Amino acid sequence: MPSRKKTAMFASAFFTCVCSFVMICVVLATQRWMSSQVGFSGTNSSITVSLTYGLFSGTCEQFVDAGLQVSEKTFQVAENLSNTKAKSTITAIVVILVLSLLSSLLSSGFTCTNTVSNPYQTFLGPTGVYTWNSICGIFILIAMILFPVNIEQNSLSVELAHGCFSFLQTPIKSEHAYGYSYWIMLLIIFLNTASIIIIYFYDHARYSKKKEQERPIENAPKDVILF
């Protein structure tokens, strides 16, 4: 059976890993990644399309001139994208988040195993926790980078606005605000970092104690050596 200290430390890491797993599920499930206002030039008036969307679906509204709302509809992101590169990037983000979800699940399993037992294999201990939490954090960071790149380089909001209202002409301006579904990923990175730090402190304390027990004889008192 593991010591009380090990149980407490790995139980804390298990809690952070489970929270990370839940947060990734929230990121995938919610559709508040981006809110955009895209302006288009019209024949006799200016048109503004307001979009709120995530990785799978969203809503779009059309406003004419002084805020007169003309229509509102829901849409599927993949169906509204004609730009292959933008669609591929969205797919890549989803795949990366699913992989991070699996990494978080494995990390939760490793920390849970160490909470209730002492596995013999080295990788099932702190090394495995470091590995899977690091992988999860890296995947989340990549997703956080790819999404803004898709917005700016592939004009994702403009593409989606054209998909909602095909008669729109040339875009003249756009404003973007990232929603809570996007910023939650910062919390996930923090949780993964916290798991690594918790296990590091446990591992470092264990290593220090082991070294102290294996002190060389020259560190022993002189009277013991003479004896």
XYZ file of C-alpha atoms in Angstrom:
227
model
C 0.000 0.000 0.000
C 1.251 3.533 -0.733
C 2.242 5.841 2.097
C -0.176 8.461 3.360
C 1.911 11.243 1.798
C 1.979 9.540 -1.597
C -1.770 8.949 -1.467
C -2.435 12.608 -0.670
C -0.124 13.955 -3.395
C -1.366 11.646 -6.134
C -4.989 12.182 -5.075
C -4.458 15.939 -5.537
C -2.910 15.323 -8.963
C -5.803 12.992 -9.820
C -8.268 15.785 -8.987
C -6.492 18.262 -11.292
C -6.349 15.655 -14.088
C -10.084 14.958 -13.794
C -10.795 18.709 -13.853
C -8.656 18.974 -17.003
C -10.622 16.137 -18.624
C -13.942 17.831 -17.787
C -12.732 21.205 -19.112
C -11.704 19.668 -22.445
C -15.192 18.155 -22.730
C -16.645 21.626 -22.074
C -14.412 23.160 -24.767
C -15.571 20.584 -27.317
C -19.241 20.809 -26.349
C -19.747 24.582 -26.130
C -19.954 26.865 -29.136
C -18.638 30.135 -27.703
C -15.207 30.183 -29.272
C -15.642 33.349 -31.308
C -17.958 36.333 -31.665
C -17.417 38.344 -34.848
C -18.880 41.435 -36.449
C -18.224 41.453 -40.204
C -19.184 44.471 -42.307
C -20.052 44.203 -46.011
C -20.644 46.857 -48.619
C -24.129 46.742 -50.125
C -25.737 48.342 -53.160
C -27.630 51.030 -51.251
C -26.641 50.306 -47.643
C -24.032 48.666 -45.444
C -24.672 45.221 -44.012
C -23.226 43.804 -40.791
C -23.259 40.115 -40.000
C -22.912 39.087 -36.364
C -21.612 35.555 -35.794
C -21.117 33.441 -32.689
C -19.651 30.020 -33.327
C -17.461 27.171 -32.161
C -15.951 24.136 -33.832
C -19.213 22.519 -34.907
C -22.058 25.041 -35.059
C -23.010 28.660 -34.506
C -25.548 31.417 -35.088
C -25.496 34.343 -37.492
C -27.573 37.519 -37.661
C -27.824 40.134 -40.378
C -28.166 43.849 -39.608
C -28.786 46.589 -42.178
C -27.736 50.234 -41.703
C -28.611 51.488 -38.200
C -28.918 48.085 -36.529
C -32.138 46.890 -38.185
C -32.120 43.111 -37.789
C -33.181 41.321 -40.937
C -32.693 37.648 -40.155
C -31.119 35.164 -37.755
C -30.202 31.551 -38.339
C -28.135 28.678 -37.005
C -25.513 26.931 -39.125
C -23.044 24.054 -39.175
C -19.447 25.248 -39.446
C -18.250 22.479 -41.779
C -21.204 22.966 -44.166
C -20.684 26.748 -44.406
C -17.000 26.576 -45.322
C -16.001 26.548 -48.965
C -12.329 27.195 -48.164
C -10.715 23.757 -47.945
C -7.799 25.042 -45.882
C -10.097 26.609 -43.277
C -12.170 23.433 -43.061
C -9.034 21.273 -42.706
C -7.743 23.473 -39.893
C -11.040 23.161 -37.985
C -10.858 19.377 -38.408
C -7.266 19.365 -37.185
C -8.245 21.345 -34.065
C -11.007 18.846 -33.273
C -8.612 15.902 -33.696
C -6.000 17.583 -31.493
C -8.573 18.228 -28.749
C -9.731 14.606 -28.887
C -6.106 13.476 -28.510
C -5.670 15.833 -25.565
C -8.840 14.341 -24.069
C -7.334 10.843 -24.327
C -4.051 12.091 -22.826
C -5.918 13.637 -19.911
C -7.840 10.394 -19.395
C -4.593 8.379 -19.298
C -3.068 10.847 -16.858
C -6.131 10.493 -14.632
C -5.746 6.713 -14.760
C -2.047 6.865 -13.843
C -2.590 9.197 -10.889
C -5.532 7.101 -9.674
C -3.415 3.926 -9.858
C -0.646 5.518 -7.796
C -3.158 6.785 -5.246
C -4.274 3.255 -4.304
C -1.203 1.119 -5.124
C 2.539 1.064 -5.813
C 3.000 -0.036 -9.453
C 6.292 -1.774 -10.247
C 6.806 -0.311 -13.721
C 8.636 3.024 -13.716
C 6.460 4.520 -16.460
C 3.324 3.925 -14.384
C 4.691 6.243 -11.706
C 5.691 9.928 -11.870
C 7.295 9.518 -15.314
C 3.963 8.534 -16.853
C 2.169 11.428 -15.168
C 4.786 13.879 -16.475
C 4.516 12.443 -19.972
C 0.743 12.441 -20.393
C 0.197 15.815 -18.734
C 2.905 17.359 -20.911
C 1.385 15.856 -24.062
C -2.065 17.114 -23.084
C -0.749 20.629 -22.405
C 1.126 20.721 -25.722
C -1.974 19.626 -27.655
C -4.063 22.330 -25.979
C -1.437 24.969 -26.760
C -1.373 23.905 -30.421
C -5.182 24.190 -30.580
C -4.999 27.686 -29.048
C -2.524 28.729 -31.741
C -4.285 27.121 -34.713
C -7.680 28.718 -34.059
C -6.511 32.377 -34.251
C -4.358 31.496 -37.258
C -7.460 30.122 -38.971
C -9.375 33.303 -38.141
C -6.732 35.649 -39.527
C -5.125 33.771 -42.411
C -8.157 31.926 -43.754
C -10.749 34.645 -42.966
C -12.889 32.110 -41.125
C -15.566 34.575 -39.979
C -15.939 36.040 -43.479
C -16.246 32.538 -44.937
C -18.950 31.629 -42.447
C -20.816 34.887 -43.075
C -20.840 34.164 -46.814
C -22.093 30.676 -46.058
C -24.996 32.111 -44.051
C -25.934 34.817 -46.562
C -24.680 34.027 -50.061
C -25.701 37.411 -51.528
C -23.130 39.331 -49.461
C -20.572 41.338 -51.389
C -17.089 42.575 -50.464
C -16.165 42.584 -46.748
C -14.983 45.998 -45.561
C -14.206 45.412 -41.884
C -14.292 42.744 -39.194
C -14.051 42.674 -35.416
C -13.379 39.572 -33.328
C -13.752 38.667 -29.658
C -12.733 35.268 -28.296
C -15.336 33.600 -26.099
C -15.082 31.558 -22.908
C -14.844 28.263 -24.808
C -11.481 29.445 -26.137
C -10.115 30.933 -22.907
C -10.998 27.815 -20.887
C -8.028 26.180 -22.621
C -5.712 28.391 -20.566
C -7.249 26.833 -17.455
C -6.593 23.363 -18.882
C -2.899 24.202 -19.388
C -2.768 25.513 -15.809
C -4.336 22.290 -14.478
C -1.847 20.129 -16.370
C 1.025 22.240 -15.062
C -0.356 21.940 -11.521
C -0.447 18.131 -11.830
C 3.192 18.050 -12.933
C 4.276 20.379 -10.108
C 2.464 18.317 -7.455
C 4.080 15.064 -8.578
C 7.474 16.775 -8.966
C 7.443 17.902 -5.328
C 6.531 14.372 -4.211
C 9.197 12.795 -6.434
C 11.856 15.305 -5.339
C 11.083 14.743 -1.629
C 11.245 10.972 -2.123
C 14.568 11.251 -3.958
C 16.057 13.485 -1.245
C 14.977 11.067 1.469
C 16.495 8.129 -0.443
C 19.808 9.974 -0.851
C 19.848 10.827 2.817
C 19.452 7.151 3.696
C 22.315 6.230 1.343
C 24.901 8.727 2.626
C 28.490 7.580 2.078
C 30.539 6.553 5.092
C 32.715 9.712 4.977
C 29.675 11.670 6.125
C 29.354 9.494 9.233
C 30.655 10.730 12.625
C 34.420 10.183 13.209
C 33.920 8.093 16.322
C 31.749 5.643 14.356
C 34.450 5.349 11.671
C 37.179 4.701 14.303
C 35.023 2.062 15.911
